[in-house]
Coordinates of C-alpha atoms in Angstrom, one line a residue:
M1 CA 120.1 291.2 142.6
S2 CA 119.1 293.4 145.5
S3 CA 116.9 292.0 148.3
T4 CA 114.1 294.3 147.3
A5 CA 114.3 293.2 143.7
S6 CA 114.3 289.5 144.7
D7 CA 111.4 290.4 147.1
L8 CA 109.4 291.7 144.1
E9 CA 110.1 288.6 142.1
R10 CA 109.0 286.4 145.0
I11 CA 105.8 288.3 145.5
R12 CA 104.9 288.0 141.8
S13 CA 105.4 284.3 142.0
E14 CA 103.3 284.1 145.1
I15 CA 100.5 286.1 143.5
T16 CA 100.5 283.7 140.4
A17 CA 100.5 280.6 142.6
D18 CA 97.9 281.9 145.1
P19 CA 94.8 279.5 145.1
D20 CA 92.6 282.6 145.0
N21 CA 94.0 283.3 141.5
A22 CA 93.8 279.7 140.3
W23 CA 91.1 280.7 137.8
A24 CA 93.5 283.2 136.2
A25 CA 96.3 280.7 136.1
A26 CA 94.0 278.2 134.4
A27 CA 93.3 280.9 131.7
N28 CA 97.0 281.4 131.4
Y29 CA 96.6 285.0 132.7
Q30 CA 99.6 286.7 134.3
P31 CA 99.1 289.4 137.0
I32 CA 99.0 292.8 135.3
Y33 CA 101.1 295.3 137.2
V34 CA 104.5 296.9 137.0
A35 CA 106.8 297.3 140.1
D36 CA 110.5 298.1 140.2
T37 CA 112.8 298.9 143.2
A38 CA 113.8 302.2 141.5
A39 CA 110.2 303.5 140.8
R40 CA 109.5 307.1 141.7
I41 CA 105.8 307.3 141.1
A42 CA 103.1 304.7 141.9
I43 CA 99.9 304.8 139.9
V44 CA 97.1 303.0 141.7
G45 CA 94.2 302.3 139.4
Q46 CA 91.1 300.0 139.4
A47 CA 91.8 296.7 137.7
P48 CA 93.2 295.8 134.2
G49 CA 90.7 295.8 131.4
R50 CA 90.2 292.9 129.1
K51 CA 92.6 294.3 126.5
A52 CA 95.3 294.8 129.2
Q53 CA 94.8 291.2 130.5
E54 CA 95.1 289.7 127.0
S55 CA 98.1 291.7 126.0
G56 CA 99.9 291.7 129.4
I57 CA 100.4 295.5 129.1
P58 CA 98.7 297.8 131.6
W59 CA 97.0 301.0 130.4
N60 CA 97.3 300.0 126.7
D61 CA 94.0 301.5 125.6
A62 CA 92.4 304.9 125.2
S63 CA 92.4 305.5 128.9
G64 CA 96.1 304.9 129.0
A65 CA 96.7 307.3 126.2
R66 CA 94.8 310.0 128.0
L67 CA 96.6 309.2 131.3
I68 CA 100.0 309.6 129.6
D69 CA 98.8 313.0 128.3
W70 CA 97.6 314.1 131.7
L71 CA 100.9 313.1 133.2
G72 CA 102.8 315.3 130.7
V73 CA 105.2 312.5 129.8
D74 CA 105.8 310.4 126.7
E75 CA 105.0 306.7 126.4
T76 CA 108.6 305.6 126.8
T77 CA 108.8 307.5 130.1
F78 CA 105.5 306.1 131.2
R79 CA 106.6 302.5 130.4
D80 CA 109.9 302.8 132.2
P81 CA 109.5 300.8 135.4
S82 CA 112.2 302.7 137.1
R83 CA 110.0 305.8 136.9
F84 CA 106.4 304.5 137.1
A85 CA 105.0 301.6 139.1
L86 CA 101.5 300.6 137.9
L87 CA 99.5 298.9 140.7
P88 CA 95.8 298.3 140.1
M89 CA 93.6 297.4 143.0
D90 CA 93.4 293.9 141.5
F91 CA 96.0 292.5 139.1
Y92 CA 93.5 290.5 137.0
Y93 CA 90.6 291.5 134.8
P94 CA 87.6 291.0 137.0
G95 CA 85.1 290.3 134.1
K96 CA 82.2 292.2 132.6
G97 CA 79.3 293.4 134.7
R98 CA 76.0 294.9 133.8
H99 CA 77.4 298.4 133.6
G100 CA 81.0 298.0 132.6
D101 CA 83.7 295.9 134.2
L102 CA 83.2 294.3 137.6
P103 CA 84.9 296.0 140.5
P104 CA 88.3 294.8 141.8
R105 CA 88.2 292.1 144.4
R106 CA 87.7 293.8 147.8
D107 CA 90.7 292.3 149.7
F108 CA 93.2 292.0 147.0
A109 CA 95.1 295.3 147.4
A110 CA 95.1 295.0 151.2
R111 CA 96.9 291.7 150.8
W112 CA 99.5 292.5 148.2
H113 CA 100.1 296.2 147.9
P114 CA 101.9 296.7 151.3
R115 CA 104.6 294.2 150.4
I116 CA 105.1 295.5 146.9
L117 CA 105.3 299.1 148.1
Q118 CA 107.7 298.2 150.8
A119 CA 110.1 296.9 148.1
M120 CA 109.9 300.3 146.3
P121 CA 111.5 302.7 148.7
H122 CA 112.0 305.5 146.3
I123 CA 108.3 306.3 145.6
Q124 CA 107.8 310.1 145.8
L125 CA 104.3 310.4 144.6
T126 CA 101.2 308.1 144.6
L127 CA 98.4 308.8 142.2
L128 CA 95.1 307.4 143.2
I129 CA 92.9 306.9 140.2
G130 CA 89.2 306.4 140.8
S131 CA 87.1 305.7 143.9
Y132 CA 88.3 302.2 144.7
A133 CA 91.9 303.4 145.1
Q134 CA 90.8 306.6 146.9
Q135 CA 88.6 304.7 149.4
H136 CA 91.3 302.2 150.1
Y137 CA 94.2 304.5 150.6
L138 CA 92.5 307.6 151.9
G139 CA 89.7 305.9 153.8
T140 CA 87.3 308.4 152.3
R141 CA 83.6 307.8 152.1
E142 CA 82.8 311.0 150.2
S143 CA 82.1 311.1 146.5
L144 CA 84.9 310.8 144.0
T145 CA 84.1 314.4 142.9
A146 CA 84.5 315.7 146.5
T147 CA 87.7 313.7 147.0
V148 CA 89.3 314.9 143.8
R149 CA 88.1 318.5 144.4
R150 CA 90.1 318.5 147.7
F151 CA 93.2 317.2 145.9
A152 CA 95.5 319.8 147.6
D153 CA 94.7 318.3 151.0
H154 CA 96.8 315.2 150.1
L155 CA 99.8 316.9 148.5
P156 CA 102.7 316.5 148.0
A157 CA 102.8 312.7 148.4
V158 CA 99.4 311.7 147.2
L159 CA 97.1 313.0 144.4
P160 CA 93.6 311.7 143.8
L161 CA 92.5 311.7 140.1
V162 CA 89.4 310.8 138.1
H163 CA 89.7 307.8 135.8
P164 CA 91.0 308.9 132.3
S165 CA 88.4 306.8 130.5
P166 CA 86.9 308.5 127.4
L167 CA 83.5 307.5 129.0
N168 CA 84.1 310.2 131.6
F169 CA 83.6 313.0 129.1
R170 CA 80.4 314.2 130.9
W171 CA 82.1 314.3 134.3
L172 CA 85.0 316.4 132.8
A173 CA 82.5 318.7 131.1
K174 CA 80.7 319.3 134.4
N175 CA 83.9 319.8 136.3
P176 CA 86.1 322.2 134.3
W177 CA 88.2 322.9 137.4
Y178 CA 89.8 319.5 137.0
E179 CA 91.6 320.3 133.8
A180 CA 92.2 323.9 134.9
E181 CA 93.5 323.1 138.4
V182 CA 94.3 319.4 138.9
L183 CA 96.1 318.6 135.7
P184 CA 98.7 321.5 136.0
Q185 CA 99.3 320.4 139.6
L186 CA 99.6 316.8 138.4
R187 CA 102.2 317.6 135.8
Q188 CA 104.2 319.7 138.3
C189 CA 104.2 316.9 140.8
V190 CA 105.3 314.3 138.2
R191 CA 108.2 316.5 137.1
A192 CA 109.3 317.0 140.7
A193 CA 109.1 313.3 141.5
L194 CA 111.0 312.3 138.4
A195 CA 113.7 315.0 138.8

């Protein structure tokens, strides 16, 4: 096993054993993320939903189906860890809030992402899905719409995206430029990173 692969295994064990995650261990929850030393694309999302936490499979819902379509790949390719790393901003379902799921824990990604990403030296493209990932990685304080609208500013290494949730149908209807401009660019970037 390479040092980076063993690093990834050690990090996963540390996340599971971390006292901050004791509540998850007590519920027999595993951290929900995918990381492999050969991965070419990192998808940074929000936090796993309840269904993902229960099944142990990230993006296994309607949002995931739409994301796979947006990427222009099939499910087998998407689930191949040597191609796609799936790194939410928190690796555990945060629970239900008054208006949808609670946000990811504020300090979680800052603590764990740098070590995981260091062990994945072949990442060619990072997709930042939603405002939490965009604020963390881009330091942006502007609206999600403004950040995604200026997607070309971050190419070729980073591409900010809106969440593929079916609940975002109003946003997509109000912003037709997203499907007309961003999705073709996304598919082109994915093809290039996987080539």
